[in-house]
Structures are given as structure tokens and as C-alpha cells.
Short mmCIF file of C-alpha atoms in Angstrom, two decimals:
data_model
loop_
_atom_site.label_atom_id
_atom_site.label_comp_id
_atom_site.label_asym_id
_atom_site.label_seq_id
_atom_site.Cartn_x
_atom_site.Cartn_y
_atom_site.Cartn_z
CA MET A 1 0.10 0.22 0.12
CA ARG A 2 2.57 2.47 0.94
CA SER A 3 4.59 1.67 -2.57
CA ASN A 4 1.32 2.71 -4.45
CA ILE A 5 0.46 6.07 -2.53
CA GLN A 6 4.63 6.32 -2.99
CA LEU A 7 4.17 5.98 -6.98
CA VAL A 8 0.88 8.12 -7.38
CA ILE A 9 2.76 11.41 -5.40
CA SER A 10 5.73 10.56 -7.98
CA LEU A 11 3.10 10.53 -10.86
CA LYS A 12 1.71 13.70 -9.57
CA LYS A 13 4.70 15.42 -9.02
CA GLU A 14 6.55 14.69 -12.70
CA LEU A 15 2.94 15.81 -14.33
CA LEU A 16 3.90 19.32 -12.46
CA LYS A 17 7.37 19.22 -13.68
CA ILE A 18 5.79 18.74 -16.99
CA LEU A 19 3.15 21.89 -16.89
CA LEU A 20 5.71 23.90 -15.08
CA MET A 21 8.33 22.84 -18.14
CA GLY A 22 5.69 23.67 -20.86
CA LEU A 23 4.31 26.89 -19.23
CA LEU A 24 7.84 28.00 -18.92
CA GLY A 25 8.95 26.86 -22.38
CA THR A 26 6.14 28.78 -23.63
CA VAL A 27 6.92 32.63 -22.16
CA SER A 28 8.69 33.35 -25.37
CA THR A 29 5.91 33.01 -27.19
CA LEU A 30 3.36 34.93 -25.20
CA THR A 31 1.65 38.14 -25.15
CA TYR A 32 2.06 40.23 -22.10
CA ALA A 33 -0.82 41.99 -20.61
CA GLY A 34 1.18 43.96 -18.16
CA PRO A 35 0.44 44.09 -14.44
CA SER A 36 -2.80 44.62 -13.28
CA VAL A 37 -4.70 45.13 -10.16
CA PRO A 38 -7.50 42.40 -9.46
CA TYR A 39 -11.04 42.59 -10.69
CA MET A 40 -13.93 41.29 -9.03
CA PRO A 41 -17.02 42.37 -10.61
CA THR A 42 -20.06 43.27 -9.16
CA TRP A 43 -23.01 40.95 -9.57
CA GLN A 44 -24.45 43.32 -13.05
CA ALA A 45 -20.65 43.14 -14.59
CA ARG A 46 -20.18 39.22 -14.19
CA HIS A 47 -24.13 39.26 -15.48
CA HIS A 48 -22.92 41.38 -18.90
CA LEU A 49 -19.21 39.41 -19.65
CA GLU A 50 -20.83 35.87 -18.67
CA ARG A 51 -23.60 37.21 -22.44
CA LEU A 52 -20.85 38.92 -23.63
CA ALA A 53 -18.88 35.10 -23.59
CA ASP A 54 -21.49 32.94 -24.56
CA GLU A 55 -23.28 34.81 -27.27
CA ALA A 56 -20.33 37.20 -28.90
CA GLY A 57 -17.26 35.02 -28.10
CA LEU A 58 -15.87 36.91 -25.24
CA GLN A 59 -12.26 35.37 -24.43
CA ILE A 60 -12.49 34.88 -20.89
CA THR A 61 -13.32 32.39 -17.74
CA THR A 62 -16.18 33.11 -15.84
CA THR A 63 -15.64 31.24 -13.15
CA HIS A 64 -12.99 32.53 -11.33
CA TRP A 65 -12.35 35.88 -9.78
CA PRO A 66 -10.59 38.16 -9.64
CA LEU A 67 -9.27 38.02 -13.14
CA PRO A 68 -6.50 40.94 -13.44
CA LEU A 69 -8.29 44.13 -14.73
CA SER A 70 -6.15 44.02 -17.45
CA ALA A 71 -6.72 40.97 -18.98
CA VAL A 72 -10.70 41.60 -19.46
CA GLN A 73 -9.87 45.10 -20.87
CA ASN A 74 -8.06 43.71 -23.55
CA ALA A 75 -10.36 40.62 -24.41
CA LEU A 76 -13.33 43.43 -24.30
CA ASP A 77 -11.14 45.43 -27.05
CA ASP A 78 -10.91 42.52 -29.10
CA LEU A 79 -14.36 41.97 -29.26
CA PRO A 80 -16.01 42.48 -33.20
CA LYS A 81 -17.01 46.24 -33.50
CA ASP A 82 -19.90 45.00 -35.02
CA LEU A 83 -21.89 43.73 -31.75
CA SER A 84 -25.99 44.11 -31.76
CA PRO A 85 -26.88 46.89 -30.05
CA SER A 86 -27.90 45.03 -26.23
CA LEU A 87 -24.45 43.25 -26.54
CA ALA A 88 -22.92 46.74 -27.03
CA GLU A 89 -24.74 48.11 -24.29
CA SER A 90 -23.18 45.26 -22.48
CA LYS A 91 -19.64 45.45 -23.00
CA GLU A 92 -19.93 49.25 -21.77
CA TYR A 93 -21.42 48.64 -18.55
CA VAL A 94 -17.94 46.15 -18.13
CA VAL A 95 -15.88 49.04 -19.44
CA ARG A 96 -17.64 51.82 -17.15
CA GLU A 97 -17.34 49.76 -14.18
CA LEU A 98 -13.36 48.93 -14.97
CA ARG A 99 -12.95 52.68 -15.98
CA GLN A 100 -14.56 53.98 -13.25
CA LEU A 101 -12.66 51.32 -10.69
CA SER A 102 -8.89 51.78 -12.12
CA GLN A 103 -9.03 55.29 -12.87
CA GLN A 104 -11.04 56.95 -9.92
CA GLY A 105 -11.59 54.62 -7.36
CA ASN A 106 -14.31 54.55 -4.99
CA ALA A 107 -16.39 54.69 -1.82
CA GLU A 108 -18.66 52.88 -0.03
CA ALA A 109 -20.94 52.83 3.13
CA GLN A 110 -23.16 49.92 3.83
CA LEU A 111 -25.94 50.63 7.22
CA ARG A 112 -28.05 47.88 8.40
CA ASN A 113 -28.99 45.81 11.56
CA ARG A 114 -27.10 42.94 13.11
CA ALA A 115 -28.71 40.01 11.27
CA GLU A 116 -27.39 36.83 9.51
CA GLU A 117 -28.62 36.66 5.60
CA PRO A 118 -26.85 34.46 3.61
CA VAL A 119 -24.46 35.85 1.10
CA GLY A 120 -23.90 35.08 -2.87
CA PHE A 121 -22.12 36.42 -5.25
CA GLY A 122 -21.18 39.90 -5.19
CA GLU A 123 -22.47 40.56 -1.73
CA ASN A 124 -21.14 41.88 1.20
CA TYR A 125 -20.69 39.20 3.91
CA THR A 126 -21.03 41.92 7.02
CA PRO A 127 -23.91 40.47 9.00
CA GLY A 128 -23.97 44.63 10.43
CA SER A 129 -22.50 48.00 9.32
CA SER A 130 -19.50 48.89 7.26
CA ILE A 131 -17.62 51.13 5.45
CA LYS A 132 -15.23 50.37 2.14
CA VAL A 133 -12.95 53.01 0.56
CA SER A 134 -10.80 51.68 -2.66
CA SER A 135 -8.31 54.32 -4.52
CA ALA A 136 -7.65 53.82 -8.20
CA ALA A 137 -5.17 51.79 -9.82
CA ALA A 138 -1.60 53.08 -10.07
CA GLU A 139 1.27 52.19 -12.27
CA PHE A 140 5.03 52.45 -11.64
CA GLY A 141 8.09 50.93 -11.90
CA PRO A 142 10.76 50.14 -14.44
CA ASP A 143 10.23 48.81 -17.85
CA VAL A 144 11.70 45.54 -16.76
CA LEU A 145 9.76 45.65 -13.94
CA PRO A 146 6.41 47.28 -13.63
CA VAL A 147 4.21 47.72 -11.44
CA ALA A 148 0.54 48.43 -10.45
CA ALA A 149 -0.40 49.03 -7.48
CA LYS A 150 -4.33 49.86 -5.68
CA ILE A 151 -5.20 50.44 -1.70
CA GLY A 152 -8.02 50.23 -0.16
CA ALA A 153 -9.25 49.77 3.60
CA ARG A 154 -12.51 48.40 5.20
CA VAL A 155 -14.45 49.71 8.92
CA GLU A 156 -16.68 47.08 10.31
CA GLU A 157 -18.63 45.15 12.74
CA ASN A 158 -17.38 42.14 13.93
CA PRO A 159 -18.53 39.44 11.21
CA ASN A 160 -18.94 36.58 13.55
CA SER A 161 -22.76 36.78 13.92
CA LEU A 162 -22.19 33.78 16.50
CA GLN A 163 -19.54 35.39 18.52
CA THR A 164 -21.08 36.79 22.21
CA SER A 165 -17.54 38.32 23.73
CA TYR A 166 -14.84 41.10 22.12
CA THR A 167 -12.14 42.16 23.25
CA SER A 168 -10.81 45.89 23.00
CA GLY A 169 -8.97 46.83 19.85
CA TRP A 170 -9.83 46.85 16.46
CA GLY A 171 -8.09 43.11 16.13
CA LYS A 172 -9.82 39.98 15.01
CA ASN A 173 -11.37 39.58 18.29
CA GLY A 174 -13.05 43.48 18.63
CA ARG A 175 -16.55 44.20 18.41
CA THR A 176 -15.17 46.78 15.58
CA GLN A 177 -12.39 45.71 13.12
CA VAL A 178 -10.39 47.47 10.46
CA LYS A 179 -8.72 45.23 7.79
CA LEU A 180 -7.21 46.05 4.53
CA ASP A 181 -9.94 45.61 1.47
CA ASP A 182 -8.94 45.62 -2.48
CA SER A 183 -5.47 46.17 -1.73
CA ALA A 184 -2.85 44.96 -4.17
CA LEU A 185 1.06 45.46 -5.76
CA VAL A 186 1.52 43.45 -8.33
CA ALA A 187 4.09 42.74 -10.77
CA GLU A 188 4.58 41.27 -13.87
CA MET A 189 7.27 38.75 -15.12
CA GLY A 190 7.07 36.52 -18.12
CA GLY A 191 3.56 36.80 -18.37
CA VAL A 192 2.68 36.27 -14.62
CA ASN A 193 1.50 38.49 -12.38
CA LEU A 194 3.07 38.07 -8.84
CA GLN A 195 0.90 39.67 -5.91
CA ALA A 196 0.46 40.46 -2.12
CA PHE A 197 -2.89 41.30 -2.22
CA ALA A 198 -6.27 41.55 -0.02
CA HIS A 199 -9.08 40.26 -1.89
CA GLN A 200 -12.14 37.89 -1.81
CA ASN A 201 -12.17 35.18 -4.63
CA TRP A 202 -14.97 33.48 -6.03
CA TRP A 203 -14.38 29.87 -7.53
CA GLY A 204 -16.82 28.15 -9.67
CA PRO A 205 -19.80 28.88 -11.82
CA GLY A 206 -22.32 29.43 -9.11
CA TRP A 207 -24.58 32.86 -7.84
CA GLU A 208 -25.61 31.71 -5.00
CA SER A 209 -23.17 29.45 -3.34
CA SER A 210 -19.72 28.84 -4.08
CA LEU A 211 -18.34 25.46 -2.44
CA ILE A 212 -15.18 25.97 -1.35
CA ASN A 213 -13.82 29.71 -2.54
CA SER A 214 -16.99 32.46 -1.83
CA ASN A 215 -17.99 36.37 -0.86
CA ASN A 216 -18.50 34.79 2.91
CA ILE A 217 -15.26 35.68 4.30
CA PRO A 218 -13.64 38.37 4.93
CA PRO A 219 -10.50 39.72 2.57
CA TRP A 220 -8.13 37.31 2.51
CA MET A 221 -4.13 38.74 2.75
CA GLY A 222 -1.63 36.84 1.44
CA VAL A 223 0.65 36.30 -2.09
CA GLY A 224 0.45 34.73 -5.21
CA PHE A 225 1.15 34.58 -8.56
CA GLN A 226 -1.83 34.66 -11.50
CA ARG A 227 -1.29 34.19 -15.07
CA SER A 228 -1.46 38.05 -16.07
CA GLU A 229 -3.58 37.13 -19.48
CA VAL A 230 -6.73 34.86 -19.98
CA LYS A 231 -7.00 34.55 -23.98
CA THR A 232 -5.78 31.99 -25.67
CA SER A 233 -2.45 31.13 -25.84
CA GLU A 234 0.01 31.37 -28.98
CA SER A 235 1.61 28.36 -28.11
CA PRO A 236 0.63 25.52 -29.37
CA TRP A 237 1.37 22.94 -26.18
CA LEU A 238 -1.05 24.93 -24.49
CA SER A 239 -3.65 26.68 -27.30
CA TRP A 240 -5.73 23.94 -26.58
CA LEU A 241 -6.73 25.22 -23.17
CA GLY A 242 -8.69 28.04 -25.35
CA PRO A 243 -9.00 30.85 -22.59
CA TRP A 244 -7.57 29.57 -19.44
CA SER A 245 -6.38 31.17 -16.02
CA LEU A 246 -4.08 29.51 -13.45
CA GLU A 247 -3.89 30.99 -9.77
CA MET A 248 -1.82 30.24 -6.67
CA PHE A 249 -1.87 31.96 -3.14
CA VAL A 250 -0.95 31.64 -0.14
CA ALA A 251 -2.81 33.41 2.84
CA GLN A 252 -3.50 33.65 6.21
CA ALA A 253 -6.89 33.56 8.37
CA GLN A 254 -8.03 35.98 10.50
CA ASP A 255 -10.11 33.91 12.78
CA PRO A 256 -11.27 34.35 16.07
CA VAL A 257 -10.10 31.30 18.36
CA LEU A 258 -13.67 30.06 20.07
CA VAL A 259 -12.88 26.58 21.22
CA PRO A 260 -9.69 24.51 22.44
CA GLY A 261 -6.85 23.01 19.80
CA GLN A 262 -7.94 25.09 16.95
CA PRO A 263 -4.25 26.00 15.88
CA ASP A 264 -4.23 30.38 15.50
CA GLY A 265 -3.69 32.12 12.34
CA PHE A 266 -3.64 28.95 9.85
CA TYR A 267 -2.45 29.21 6.66
CA LEU A 268 -4.83 28.15 2.98
CA ILE A 269 -3.29 27.20 0.37
CA GLY A 270 -5.34 28.23 -2.76
CA GLN A 271 -5.39 26.63 -6.67
CA ARG A 272 -6.98 27.07 -8.95
CA LEU A 273 -7.16 26.34 -13.36
CA THR A 274 -9.79 27.48 -14.96
CA PHE A 275 -9.78 26.50 -18.43
CA LYS A 276 -12.29 27.13 -21.71
CA PRO A 277 -11.32 24.64 -24.72
CA TRP A 278 -15.11 25.08 -26.37
CA SER A 279 -16.96 27.52 -26.49
CA TRP A 280 -19.83 26.18 -24.91
CA ILE A 281 -17.95 24.72 -22.05
CA GLU A 282 -15.76 26.26 -19.33
CA ILE A 283 -14.10 23.62 -17.14
CA GLY A 284 -12.02 24.10 -13.19
CA LEU A 285 -10.01 21.95 -11.29
CA THR A 286 -9.39 23.69 -7.82
CA ARG A 287 -7.92 23.34 -4.52
CA ASP A 288 -7.72 24.48 -1.52
CA THR A 289 -5.40 23.50 1.48
CA GLN A 290 -5.87 24.49 5.37
CA MET A 291 -2.03 24.29 7.10
CA GLY A 292 -0.09 25.33 9.93
CA GLY A 293 -1.19 27.88 12.58
CA ALA A 294 -0.11 27.81 16.04
CA GLY A 295 1.62 24.47 17.09
CA ARG A 296 1.69 23.06 13.99
CA SER A 297 4.54 23.22 10.69
CA SER A 298 3.89 26.51 8.25
CA GLY A 299 7.31 26.37 6.98
CA PHE A 300 8.28 27.05 3.49
CA SER A 301 9.12 23.16 2.66
CA ASN A 302 5.64 22.10 4.52
CA THR A 303 4.25 24.46 2.27
CA LEU A 304 5.31 23.08 -0.68
CA ASN A 305 5.25 20.11 0.23
CA GLN A 306 1.07 20.46 0.93
CA ALA A 307 0.65 22.11 -2.05
CA PHE A 308 2.45 20.06 -4.60
CA THR A 309 1.72 16.58 -3.29
CA THR A 310 -1.43 14.37 -1.80
CA GLY A 311 -2.72 12.98 1.81
CA GLY A 312 -1.17 15.22 4.07
CA GLU A 313 -4.30 14.42 6.76
CA HIS A 314 -2.12 11.14 7.74
CA SER A 315 1.55 9.85 7.31
CA PHE A 316 2.41 7.41 4.97
CA GLN A 317 2.12 4.48 9.00
CA GLY A 318 -1.69 6.11 9.09
CA SER A 319 -0.36 7.62 12.35
CA LEU A 320 -1.32 11.54 12.84
CA GLN A 321 1.41 14.35 11.62
CA GLN A 322 1.83 17.93 13.69
CA ASP A 323 1.53 19.31 10.18
CA ALA A 324 -1.53 17.77 9.22
CA SER A 325 -3.39 19.83 6.92
CA ASN A 326 -7.30 19.86 5.81
CA GLY A 327 -7.63 19.65 2.38
CA VAL A 328 -11.46 20.74 -0.21
CA ALA A 329 -10.77 19.98 -3.58
CA GLY A 330 -12.66 19.21 -7.19
CA TYR A 331 -14.01 19.89 -10.22
CA ASP A 332 -16.81 22.49 -12.22
CA VAL A 333 -18.19 22.54 -15.20
CA LYS A 334 -20.04 24.95 -16.95
CA LEU A 335 -22.16 23.90 -20.48
CA SER A 336 -23.63 26.46 -22.61
CA CYS A 337 -26.67 26.09 -24.91
CA PRO A 338 -26.60 27.13 -28.50
CA LYS A 339 -26.53 31.04 -28.60
CA SER A 340 -30.33 31.19 -29.97
CA VAL A 341 -32.02 29.39 -26.80
CA HIS A 342 -29.61 31.83 -24.01
CA CYS A 343 -29.43 29.43 -21.19
CA SER A 344 -26.30 27.00 -19.39
CA TYR A 345 -26.20 24.83 -16.97
CA TYR A 346 -23.18 23.84 -14.35
CA PHE A 347 -22.38 21.80 -11.54
CA GLN A 348 -19.44 21.89 -8.89
CA TRP A 349 -17.81 19.17 -7.15
CA GLU A 350 -15.93 19.87 -4.04
CA GLY A 351 -14.79 17.18 -1.79
CA GLU A 352 -12.14 15.67 0.94
CA ASP A 353 -8.69 16.01 -0.99
CA SER A 354 -6.66 12.91 -1.02
CA SER A 355 -8.75 10.73 1.30
CA GLY A 356 -9.17 7.23 0.88
CA GLN A 357 -7.12 4.74 -1.55
CA SER A 358 -7.03 7.13 -4.90
CA HIS A 359 -5.08 9.78 -3.55
CA LEU A 360 -7.78 12.23 -5.80
CA PRO A 361 -11.26 14.25 -4.39
CA ASN A 362 -13.94 11.71 -2.86
CA SER A 363 -16.80 12.05 -0.92
CA PHE A 364 -18.10 15.24 -2.54
CA MET A 365 -20.48 18.07 -1.81
CA THR A 366 -22.61 19.22 -5.09
CA LEU A 367 -23.47 21.78 -6.65
CA GLU A 368 -25.84 22.06 -9.76
CA GLY A 369 -27.74 24.96 -11.25
CA LEU A 370 -29.54 26.20 -14.43
CA GLU A 371 -29.82 29.48 -15.76
CA TRP A 372 -31.32 31.44 -18.60
CA TRP A 373 -31.29 35.73 -19.96
CA SER A 374 -33.95 37.23 -21.78
CA GLU A 375 -32.51 38.30 -25.50
CA SER A 376 -32.02 41.83 -24.70
CA GLY A 377 -29.91 40.72 -22.00
CA ARG A 378 -31.48 43.03 -19.30
CA HIS A 379 -32.87 39.65 -17.42
CA ARG A 380 -31.19 36.39 -15.68
CA VAL A 381 -33.41 33.69 -13.50
CA PHE A 382 -31.70 31.07 -12.33
CA THR A 383 -32.36 27.90 -9.97
CA GLU A 384 -29.10 26.55 -7.62
CA TYR A 385 -29.40 23.48 -5.43
CA MET A 386 -26.34 22.80 -2.93
CA GLN A 387 -25.46 20.12 -1.11
CA THR A 388 -22.71 20.64 1.95
CA TYR A 389 -22.87 16.66 2.98
CA THR A 390 -19.98 14.76 1.92
CA ASP A 391 -21.37 11.46 -0.30
CA SER A 392 -24.40 13.89 -1.57
CA PHE A 393 -23.91 12.38 -5.55
CA PRO A 394 -27.43 10.91 -6.10
CA TRP A 395 -26.11 6.98 -5.67
CA ASN A 396 -25.03 8.09 -2.58
CA VAL A 397 -26.97 5.64 -0.46
CA THR A 398 -25.02 7.47 2.93
CA LYS A 399 -25.15 11.40 3.05
CA TYR A 400 -22.14 11.69 5.94
CA THR A 401 -23.17 14.60 8.42
CA GLY A 402 -20.21 16.28 10.44
CA SER A 403 -17.28 16.37 7.77
CA GLY A 404 -18.73 19.17 5.75
CA TYR A 405 -16.22 21.98 5.48
CA ARG A 406 -14.80 20.22 9.20
CA ASN A 407 -11.91 18.23 10.31
CA TRP A 408 -10.08 16.32 13.28
CA ALA A 409 -6.65 18.61 12.72
CA TYR A 410 -9.06 22.23 12.32
CA PRO A 411 -12.00 21.46 15.33
CA GLN A 412 -13.38 25.44 14.62
CA GLY A 413 -13.56 24.13 10.79
CA PHE A 414 -12.91 25.45 7.27
CA THR A 415 -13.60 29.25 7.94
CA ASN A 416 -12.05 32.79 8.07
CA GLY A 417 -12.98 35.42 10.46
CA GLY A 418 -15.53 33.11 11.77
CA ARG A 419 -17.06 32.29 8.46
CA TRP A 420 -17.71 29.42 6.40
CA ILE A 421 -15.00 30.24 3.12
CA GLY A 422 -17.22 28.04 1.17
CA SER A 423 -21.03 28.13 0.97
CA SER A 424 -22.79 30.69 3.43
CA PHE A 425 -25.01 27.91 4.04
CA GLY A 426 -21.84 26.14 5.95
CA GLY A 427 -21.58 22.13 6.22
CA ASP A 428 -24.64 19.70 6.00
CA ALA A 429 -27.01 21.77 3.96
CA ARG A 430 -29.54 21.00 1.56
CA ILE A 431 -30.79 24.39 -0.05
CA LEU A 432 -32.69 25.24 -3.33
CA THR A 433 -32.33 28.94 -4.63
CA PHE A 434 -34.73 30.62 -7.24
CA GLY A 435 -33.28 34.08 -7.94
CA TRP A 436 -34.37 36.62 -10.92
CA MET A 437 -31.62 40.18 -11.88
CA ASP A 438 -33.00 42.66 -13.43
CA ALA A 439 -29.74 44.42 -14.83
CA GLU A 440 -31.07 46.98 -16.08
CA VAL A 441 -32.76 48.58 -12.75
CA SER A 442 -30.12 46.77 -10.40
CA ARG A 443 -32.93 44.65 -9.36
CA LEU A 444 -32.10 40.98 -7.28
CA ILE A 445 -34.58 38.82 -5.57
CA LYS A 446 -33.73 35.18 -4.80
CA VAL A 447 -35.96 32.53 -2.23
CA TYR A 448 -34.21 29.62 -0.61
CA THR A 449 -35.05 26.34 0.64
CA GLY A 450 -33.55 23.25 2.33
CA GLU A 451 -31.84 22.56 5.14
CA THR A 452 -28.27 22.88 7.71
CA SER A 453 -27.26 21.28 10.55
CA THR A 454 -24.98 24.38 10.97
CA ALA A 455 -25.26 27.33 11.53
CA LEU A 456 -25.94 29.68 8.65
CA GLY A 457 -23.12 32.40 8.05
CA SER A 458 -20.78 31.55 10.54
CA TYR A 459 -19.83 28.40 12.53
CA ASN A 460 -18.71 27.77 16.36
CA PRO A 461 -18.90 23.79 17.03
CA ASN A 462 -19.93 24.10 20.73
CA THR A 463 -23.18 22.21 21.59
CA ASN A 464 -25.29 21.82 24.11
CA ALA A 465 -25.90 18.32 26.74
CA THR A 466 -27.22 16.47 24.51
CA GLY A 467 -24.23 17.16 21.85
CA ASN A 468 -26.42 18.82 19.76
CA LEU A 469 -25.34 22.30 18.38
CA ILE A 470 -26.48 25.29 19.75
CA GLY A 471 -26.38 27.68 17.37
CA PRO A 472 -29.99 27.87 15.05
CA HIS A 473 -30.14 25.52 12.00
CA GLY A 474 -32.53 23.11 10.90
CA ARG A 475 -35.26 24.34 8.44
CA LEU A 476 -34.73 26.71 6.35
CA THR A 477 -36.47 29.60 4.63
CA GLY A 478 -36.10 32.56 2.99
CA PHE A 479 -35.54 35.77 0.99
CA GLU A 480 -33.98 38.75 0.38
CA ALA A 481 -34.56 41.65 -2.24
CA HIS A 482 -32.08 44.64 -3.61
CA GLN A 483 -32.73 47.43 -5.50
CA GLY A 484 -30.05 49.73 -7.29
CA PHE A 485 -30.96 54.03 -7.59
CA LYS A 486 -27.97 55.28 -9.69
CA PHE A 487 -27.76 59.42 -9.78
CA ASN A 488 -24.89 60.87 -11.32
CA ALA A 489 -21.53 59.04 -9.53
CA TRP A 490 -23.96 57.80 -6.52
CA THR A 491 -25.50 54.93 -6.35
CA ILE A 492 -28.21 54.24 -3.29
CA SER A 493 -29.17 50.67 -3.30
CA PRO A 494 -31.88 49.91 -0.48
CA GLU A 495 -32.51 45.92 1.13
CA LEU A 496 -34.61 44.01 3.13
CA ALA A 497 -34.19 40.33 4.12
CA TYR A 498 -35.91 37.55 6.34
CA THR A 499 -34.97 33.77 6.94
CA HIS A 500 -36.35 31.23 9.47
CA LEU A 501 -34.57 28.20 11.33
CA ALA A 502 -36.40 26.27 12.44
CA GLU A 503 -34.33 24.55 15.63
CA GLY A 504 -31.57 25.79 17.80
CA GLN A 505 -31.18 29.01 19.78
CA SER A 506 -30.36 32.21 19.17
CA ILE A 507 -26.99 33.28 19.71
CA GLY A 508 -24.90 36.97 19.23
CA PHE A 509 -27.33 38.09 16.48
CA ASN A 510 -27.58 34.78 14.35
CA ARG A 511 -31.50 34.11 14.89
CA THR A 512 -34.02 31.26 14.68
CA SER A 513 -35.77 33.76 12.79
CA ASP A 514 -34.33 37.47 11.60
CA VAL A 515 -35.43 40.48 9.50
CA ARG A 516 -32.25 42.17 8.51
CA ALA A 517 -33.02 45.68 6.82
CA GLY A 518 -30.37 47.52 5.12
CA VAL A 519 -29.31 50.72 2.37
CA THR A 520 -25.54 50.47 0.37
CA ILE A 521 -24.59 53.99 -0.50
CA ALA A 522 -21.06 54.38 -2.81
CA ARG A 523 -19.70 56.69 -5.19
CA SER A 524 -17.36 56.96 -7.09
CA LEU A 525 -13.91 59.45 -5.95
CA GLY A 526 -13.95 61.36 -8.98
CA ASP A 527 -15.49 62.73 -11.78
CA TYR A 528 -17.46 60.24 -13.86
#
């Protein structure tokens, strides 16, 4: 058995070497975009980008965010000049958003009562009020090493809705917290952006949930690299991938320690390859590794070992290791309908990484969705069903509980800021969501039903005397509505949401039944 495992790991290392050699061997044939700050679109801009990709052949991937801003701009510039009027309007919307973010920056204040609600793509995770400011992007440095940068800051109420005691100060256990958000320092070398950043990720095709990296958490602060372009490579070795993006980062969590035995300040290694070999299919391969932290090894050699090998939770003899990790990995696919039908189907499978004899992801959590948009491009509707039970395929007889997003080495779970890194519905959840978007008036309405066995948004593993989780859980129903109003450089967006959970008890401001009302006021920092 040991020799077989070592053989699998050896083969994976050799495949990695081949991929790296291919990338290095094609550096001289690639056209570079130059350094660029990361770009995370609003839900409206993502709607328009997906439409342009499906109907106009826009050469980007749309299930991997953020992407380099200049890569998105270059892809838009390469679109045909004879777009239909509605597609031209979609292009102009994104161009306008890119220009505003890169040249002007923005300020945003969100005022809302303290209440927890599901967090979908482009939504603010803070279950309370927050203020955020981001600068315009700047470029500087010598021609041999150009650099792009921007700086942002965020002041918010504590994002862990299950936390009941706080420390003084503005750190991760404070009632009010200050974070660098939407900040980046990027240098470009040989077609690769080397970057230090503070931002969120969204990896996957879903609108309401991503099973592995979502908008439910505070921004990661980390370092990493990402391909500086997204368009098809000129190299014959890599051109078969179509438009593609490759990213890897290492970031440190800002989790409050709620339970004994949780390694404080763990690191997350994120890896994703997204490619679109044909116009009708986009494929994503993703892996997240939770490692290190207080009391565990987190040196450079161990980081490389966890990033490029498998089987991190146990040694070859089956004994527990001090530097054990918690891994989630898997696949996602988006399949587009013929252009005249205006629809797509997508799914995402994320499982326990490298467990079992295959040393490949297995025991999958699952998500699938179907979306349709109008010919005019104004409306998009979607339905999405996700399960964060492990072994949640229809043919799995047993849906295992207690393991989705949880691990013996990290008893506080797969969290950052006390919040689920993946779906905001948490582990052991089964949720059906219906959504309607009206991009012309920035209206978003969603309803959801299902159940969660842990807690919404945040996680606390503490239980009562009978061994049941004490946080709000059980049968869930709810809705939310957002509406945007534009006044020159100002945008005012009121929101209203309601959720009901049938079991557990209210803790902190994570309640069994709650209504959230708020308004977001945003303004570009410059002439619009």
C-alpha cells in the first residue's frame, strides 16, 4: 500500500514538472498584458460578461474571480466591432465599471441592522454595518519590472455572528474591526502577475454559493501568482486550453479562536486552473489546503509539500502528523446552450482532498444550477441546488454528516473570520435557491428553502448537553431583495431580507428568525 501511495505522489510530481516546463518553455511566445490589479465584478457586470462570453465569443473565463483587470479589458477590446445594440450595451457597462475602478476608485457605506443572511456572489458578507474605501489603480516602476497597485480599507462590525464576547481594540476579536480590503501590489514577469493582496475570491459557476471559495468571508491577505492574460495562448502546447487562467496563493486566516485546540492563524493555500477548450464548455480544477497555525509546522518546505503533494492528513503509516492539513478539492463545469436559447447548466463537485486509496478528491459535496437570460440581456433567472453533506451524489446511499467543511486537525472548521470559506449555508446543508436579476435597474430577488445542520454564515462547534449544536439550524426558509438607484456618481441600494431556522437557539446576533433591512450608499471618487 505504501509503495502504491508513493507511486501516485511521484507521478503527480512528474506531471507538475511537465506543466511547469511547458509554461516556462512558452514564455517567449506569449503576449503579455502587463501588471494589473485584480478585478472582482459586481453581479451586474458578471451578468454582462457571461452574456458576452456566451453570445459574442468574449475570450475570458467567467467562473474564476478576481481576474487581472487589464486581461478583462483586453478581451473586451478584441470583441467584434459589429455587436448587436444590446451586446454593445453589455460591453459598455463593463467598460464603464472597469474605468471607474481603475481611474477613480470608490467609497461605500453599508448601513444595516445586525442580522445574518445568506451571502451570494457580489454581496457584502458583514452581518452589520461597514464602510469601505478603495483608491484608483496606479502603475509605476522600471520597464523591466512594471508594478501596479491600489490600496483599500474597510471598517466593519465583527463579522462572526455567533461571537458573544469581544476584546478591546480593532483586531480579529474586537467588536469593530479594521481590514485592508481591495488592496494589491502586482509585478508582472514573463506573463505572470506576482501579487500581494487583500481581497475575496469566488471560484465556481454558482450565483448563490461557491462550495470552495465564496464572498461569505473577510478578504484574504496573502501573496501569490496569476496568469496576467486570460485569452488563448499562442503556444501550440497550450492553445488547446482555449481562454485560461491559472492562480495560486498563500494567505493567513483572521479567525477568532472559539474552541480549544484550534491552531490560531492558520494558512490557506488556494490553487485553481480554469480553461475553456470550446466555446460551450468551461472547466475549473480547484484545491484549497488549510495548514499551519499555532503549534503546527508552516515553514516554506512544508508549504511546498502541502501544495504539491497529497495525503496531508495522515502519514504513510496512518499515524497523525503534527503538520497535518485539511484539504478540499474538486471540479466544476459550465455548459452553455446554443446561442439562440440563452441558457446554461453548471455543476460543482468539491470533496475531501486526497482521502481514500485513490488519493484524488472524493466524498463530494455538490452544487448544480440552471440559468436563463433574456434576449435583450436585461433579465437573468437561475435555480441552484447545493448539498454540503459529503457523499451527496444521488447514488450515494449514505449522506455523511459532521465532515463537510470540518476536520479533526482544525475543530473550528473551514472558516475565516469565523465564517464559512465555502457556501454561506455551512456544512451539512441542503438548499434550493431561485433568483431573478434585472440588470437594467440593478434589482436582485432571491428565495431559498432547505435545511442546514450547522449555522448560517458563521460556525461555532460548541454543543449542548445532548451533543447537538446550539446555534440556529434546521429547516430554513427565506428571501432577500435588493434594488439600486443611480444618481450621477452616486448609487443608493436598499435591501430587505428574512430568514427562519426551525431549530437551535439564537446566539449573539445569529438568530432563528430575523429580518434584515439596510441601505448601501456608494460613490466614485472622481468625475464620472
